[in-house]
Short mmCIF file of C-alpha atoms in Angstrom, two decimals:
data_model
loop_
_atom_site.label_atom_id
_atom_site.label_comp_id
_atom_site.label_asym_id
_atom_site.label_seq_id
_atom_site.Cartn_x
_atom_site.Cartn_y
_atom_site.Cartn_z
CA GLU A 1 -8.97 7.74 27.01
CA ALA A 2 -7.18 5.19 24.85
CA GLN A 3 -3.50 5.93 24.94
CA VAL A 4 0.11 4.79 25.06
CA THR A 5 2.12 6.36 27.85
CA GLN A 6 5.87 6.55 28.28
CA ASN A 7 8.00 7.59 31.21
CA PRO A 8 10.13 9.51 31.60
CA ARG A 9 9.54 11.98 28.79
CA TYR A 10 13.03 13.45 29.10
CA LEU A 11 16.12 11.87 30.58
CA ILE A 12 19.75 12.91 30.88
CA THR A 13 22.12 10.23 32.11
CA VAL A 14 25.77 9.22 32.01
CA THR A 15 27.51 6.42 30.19
CA GLY A 16 27.09 3.06 31.86
CA LYS A 17 24.27 3.92 34.25
CA LYS A 18 21.46 1.43 33.73
CA LEU A 19 18.07 2.91 32.91
CA THR A 20 14.55 1.77 32.08
CA VAL A 21 11.98 3.57 29.97
CA THR A 22 8.48 2.39 30.72
CA CYS A 23 5.68 1.98 28.20
CA SER A 24 2.08 1.19 29.01
CA GLN A 25 -1.07 0.94 26.89
CA ASN A 26 -4.69 0.74 28.02
CA MET A 27 -6.18 -0.61 24.78
CA ASN A 28 -5.64 -4.31 25.47
CA HIS A 29 -3.37 -4.46 22.42
CA GLU A 30 -1.47 -7.64 21.65
CA TYR A 31 1.39 -6.07 19.74
CA MET A 32 3.88 -3.59 21.18
CA SER A 33 7.05 -2.16 19.73
CA TRP A 34 9.92 0.21 20.43
CA TYR A 35 11.43 2.60 17.87
CA ARG A 36 14.22 5.12 17.95
CA GLN A 37 14.27 8.20 15.75
CA ASP A 38 17.44 9.95 14.71
CA PRO A 39 17.98 12.85 12.28
CA GLY A 40 18.62 11.58 8.78
CA LEU A 41 17.90 7.97 9.77
CA GLY A 42 14.18 8.10 10.41
CA LEU A 43 12.30 5.71 12.67
CA ARG A 44 13.94 2.36 13.24
CA GLN A 45 12.48 -0.56 15.16
CA ILE A 46 14.42 -1.79 18.19
CA TYR A 47 12.31 -4.66 19.56
CA TYR A 48 8.76 -5.85 19.24
CA SER A 49 6.43 -8.16 21.11
CA MET A 50 3.51 -10.07 19.65
CA ASN A 51 2.15 -11.11 23.05
CA VAL A 52 3.04 -11.69 26.67
CA GLU A 53 6.42 -13.40 27.01
CA VAL A 54 6.98 -13.20 23.23
CA THR A 55 9.60 -10.68 22.10
CA ASP A 56 11.88 -10.41 19.09
CA LYS A 57 14.60 -8.19 17.70
CA GLY A 58 13.91 -5.39 15.27
CA ASP A 59 16.42 -3.66 13.05
CA VAL A 60 18.63 -2.07 15.74
CA PRO A 61 18.48 -4.20 18.94
CA GLU A 62 22.11 -3.90 20.05
CA GLY A 63 22.47 -2.39 23.52
CA TYR A 64 18.79 -2.79 24.41
CA LYS A 65 16.67 -5.29 26.29
CA VAL A 66 12.93 -5.62 26.67
CA SER A 67 10.48 -7.70 28.62
CA ARG A 68 6.76 -8.38 28.30
CA LYS A 69 5.52 -9.85 31.56
CA GLU A 70 2.12 -8.18 31.33
CA LYS A 71 0.05 -7.37 28.29
CA ARG A 72 -0.14 -3.66 28.97
CA ASN A 73 3.54 -2.99 29.74
CA PHE A 74 6.63 -3.17 27.56
CA PRO A 75 9.67 -1.58 29.22
CA LEU A 76 12.86 -0.76 27.33
CA ILE A 77 16.05 -1.40 29.28
CA LEU A 78 19.47 0.06 28.56
CA GLU A 79 21.87 -1.96 30.70
CA SER A 80 24.92 0.20 29.96
CA PRO A 81 23.92 3.27 27.96
CA SER A 82 26.40 4.83 25.58
CA PRO A 83 26.36 8.23 23.82
CA ASN A 84 25.28 6.64 20.54
CA GLN A 85 22.00 5.74 22.23
CA THR A 86 21.14 9.40 22.54
CA SER A 87 17.90 9.55 20.60
CA LEU A 88 14.15 10.08 20.62
CA TYR A 89 12.38 6.85 21.57
CA PHE A 90 8.80 5.88 20.77
CA CYS A 91 6.73 3.02 22.04
CA ALA A 92 3.81 1.86 19.91
CA SER A 93 1.01 -0.67 20.16
CA SER A 94 -1.53 -2.25 17.86
CA ALA A 95 -4.41 -4.68 18.14
CA GLY A 96 -3.22 -7.38 15.76
CA THR A 97 -0.72 -9.99 16.88
CA GLY A 98 1.31 -9.46 13.74
CA GLY A 99 1.51 -5.70 13.92
CA GLN A 100 -0.68 -5.42 10.85
CA GLU A 101 -3.21 -3.18 12.47
CA THR A 102 -2.78 0.53 12.91
CA GLN A 103 -0.03 1.32 15.37
CA TYR A 104 -0.58 3.98 18.00
CA PHE A 105 2.45 5.82 19.30
CA GLY A 106 3.34 7.09 22.73
CA PRO A 107 4.47 10.71 23.22
CA GLY A 108 8.16 9.86 23.02
CA THR A 109 11.13 9.85 25.41
CA ARG A 110 14.07 12.09 24.63
CA LEU A 111 17.25 10.53 25.97
CA LEU A 112 20.65 12.18 26.26
CA VAL A 113 23.61 10.00 27.28
CA LEU A 114 26.69 11.95 28.31
CA GLN B 1 16.58 -5.62 3.28
CA LYS B 2 13.20 -3.93 3.15
CA GLU B 3 13.43 -0.32 2.08
CA VAL B 4 10.96 2.51 1.94
CA GLU B 5 12.06 5.59 0.02
CA GLN B 6 10.75 9.12 0.23
CA ASN B 7 12.03 12.43 -1.01
CA SER B 8 13.16 14.26 2.12
CA GLY B 9 12.13 17.68 0.77
CA PRO B 10 11.36 20.25 1.86
CA LEU B 11 8.33 20.29 -0.39
CA SER B 12 6.87 23.78 -0.50
CA VAL B 13 3.23 24.18 -1.56
CA PRO B 14 1.07 27.35 -1.56
CA GLU B 15 -1.93 27.41 0.73
CA GLY B 16 -5.02 26.04 -0.97
CA ALA B 17 -3.08 23.97 -3.50
CA ILE B 18 -2.73 20.18 -3.68
CA ALA B 19 0.29 18.66 -1.96
CA SER B 20 1.51 15.39 -3.46
CA LEU B 21 3.75 13.11 -1.39
CA ASN B 22 5.32 10.02 -2.85
CA CYS B 23 6.79 6.79 -1.53
CA THR B 24 8.30 3.69 -3.09
CA TYR B 25 9.02 0.38 -1.39
CA SER B 26 11.29 -2.50 -2.23
CA ASP B 27 9.47 -5.55 -0.84
CA ARG B 28 6.98 -6.78 -3.39
CA GLY B 29 5.30 -8.84 -0.67
CA SER B 30 4.27 -5.72 1.24
CA GLN B 31 0.62 -5.76 2.16
CA SER B 32 -0.27 -2.78 4.29
CA PHE B 33 0.64 0.85 3.75
CA PHE B 34 0.34 3.74 6.14
CA TRP B 35 0.82 7.49 6.11
CA TYR B 36 1.74 9.18 9.38
CA ARG B 37 2.07 12.87 10.09
CA GLN B 38 4.68 14.04 12.55
CA TYR B 39 5.09 17.53 13.91
CA SER B 40 8.56 18.44 15.15
CA GLY B 41 9.33 16.73 18.47
CA LYS B 42 5.95 14.99 18.56
CA SER B 43 4.90 11.40 18.00
CA PRO B 44 3.69 10.15 14.63
CA GLU B 45 -0.07 10.18 14.18
CA LEU B 46 -1.89 8.09 11.62
CA ILE B 47 -3.38 9.94 8.65
CA MET B 48 -4.47 7.07 6.46
CA PHE B 49 -3.90 3.42 5.68
CA ILE B 50 -4.49 1.56 2.45
CA TYR B 51 -4.37 -2.14 1.62
CA SER B 52 -5.74 -2.42 -1.93
CA ASN B 53 -4.72 -1.00 -5.26
CA GLY B 54 -6.43 2.23 -6.19
CA ASP B 55 -7.49 5.32 -4.32
CA LYS B 56 -8.82 5.81 -0.82
CA GLU B 57 -10.26 9.14 0.21
CA ASP B 58 -10.78 10.58 3.69
CA GLY B 59 -11.72 14.22 3.83
CA ARG B 60 -8.95 16.30 2.25
CA PHE B 61 -6.63 13.30 2.09
CA THR B 62 -6.37 10.69 -0.66
CA ALA B 63 -4.02 7.72 -0.55
CA GLN B 64 -3.12 6.01 -3.80
CA LEU B 65 -1.57 2.55 -4.08
CA ASN B 66 -0.04 0.87 -7.11
CA LYS B 67 1.40 -2.49 -6.09
CA ALA B 68 2.67 -3.28 -9.60
CA SER B 69 4.84 -0.17 -9.50
CA GLN B 70 5.50 -0.53 -5.75
CA TYR B 71 4.37 3.01 -5.25
CA VAL B 72 2.12 4.71 -2.72
CA SER B 73 1.23 8.38 -2.57
CA LEU B 74 -0.69 10.83 -0.41
CA LEU B 75 -2.55 13.81 -1.82
CA ILE B 76 -3.62 16.67 0.42
CA ARG B 77 -6.24 18.93 -1.13
CA ASP B 78 -6.83 22.53 -0.09
CA SER B 79 -3.55 22.55 1.83
CA GLN B 80 -3.52 24.51 5.08
CA PRO B 81 -0.58 25.93 7.06
CA SER B 82 -1.45 23.41 9.79
CA ASP B 83 -0.59 20.65 7.31
CA SER B 84 3.06 21.71 7.53
CA ALA B 85 4.79 18.70 9.05
CA THR B 86 6.89 15.68 8.16
CA TYR B 87 4.93 12.89 6.48
CA LEU B 88 6.12 9.36 7.05
CA CYS B 89 5.32 6.49 4.75
CA ALA B 90 5.30 3.09 6.47
CA VAL B 91 4.94 -0.40 5.11
CA ILE B 92 4.19 -3.81 6.60
CA SER B 93 5.56 -6.77 4.68
CA GLY B 94 4.56 -10.38 4.54
CA GLY B 95 3.07 -11.69 7.76
CA GLY B 96 3.62 -8.36 9.41
CA ALA B 97 5.18 -9.74 12.58
CA ASP B 98 8.19 -7.48 12.37
CA GLY B 99 6.08 -4.38 12.27
CA LEU B 100 6.42 -1.20 10.32
CA THR B 101 9.29 -0.18 8.10
CA PHE B 102 9.34 3.58 7.83
CA GLY B 103 10.63 5.89 5.18
CA LYS B 104 12.69 8.83 6.39
CA GLY B 105 9.85 11.22 5.75
CA THR B 106 9.07 14.21 3.55
CA HIS B 107 9.09 17.64 5.13
CA LEU B 108 6.07 19.57 3.82
CA ILE B 109 5.79 23.34 4.10
CA ILE B 110 2.51 25.07 3.27
CA GLN B 111 3.13 28.69 2.42
CA PRO B 112 0.36 31.12 3.50
#
């Protein structure tokens, strides 16, 4: 089954404790992206990657890191989480290198930073 | 700054009627337009995409695009209670490398 998976689905952590949210897709997609969704603010892009070893900042990259060492994986790293990073996070992928194709979303990761 | 605007709602529509959802965008260079449906706490799922001016129909859904007016809409015919969700308009501009810009969504309620 073609899908985007994320782990963990739910996470409670404390300020400053480094964490990684994994994202993996089995569709051989070139383009991958991370979004956060907050009430009243909608979905906002954090980082995106057009291909292996190619990543770039989205609209709200502060406090986040990403890497794209393999085509299928695109982890989101919070080096020192803060309460304002409490949010619902979505990973997405699409076939086109420019993100112009339909994007498929993972199930989401709900993060609470205390 | 690329912007995508939607009325947040809630938009309440009786079952069986036509629901009309609207979206405007600021970047005249936008090329690709998407409608996603999102149930509470779930991930967005694609309903339709449209690239050219005019109408595009898929089952009970019709997307309408007017690039001159920078306006895209989604019509849902014969609305069902299961259509109750938040509908997100998303736009890709220019070369598309920076992905989707989303509107904040319209909350649709279908009243039985």
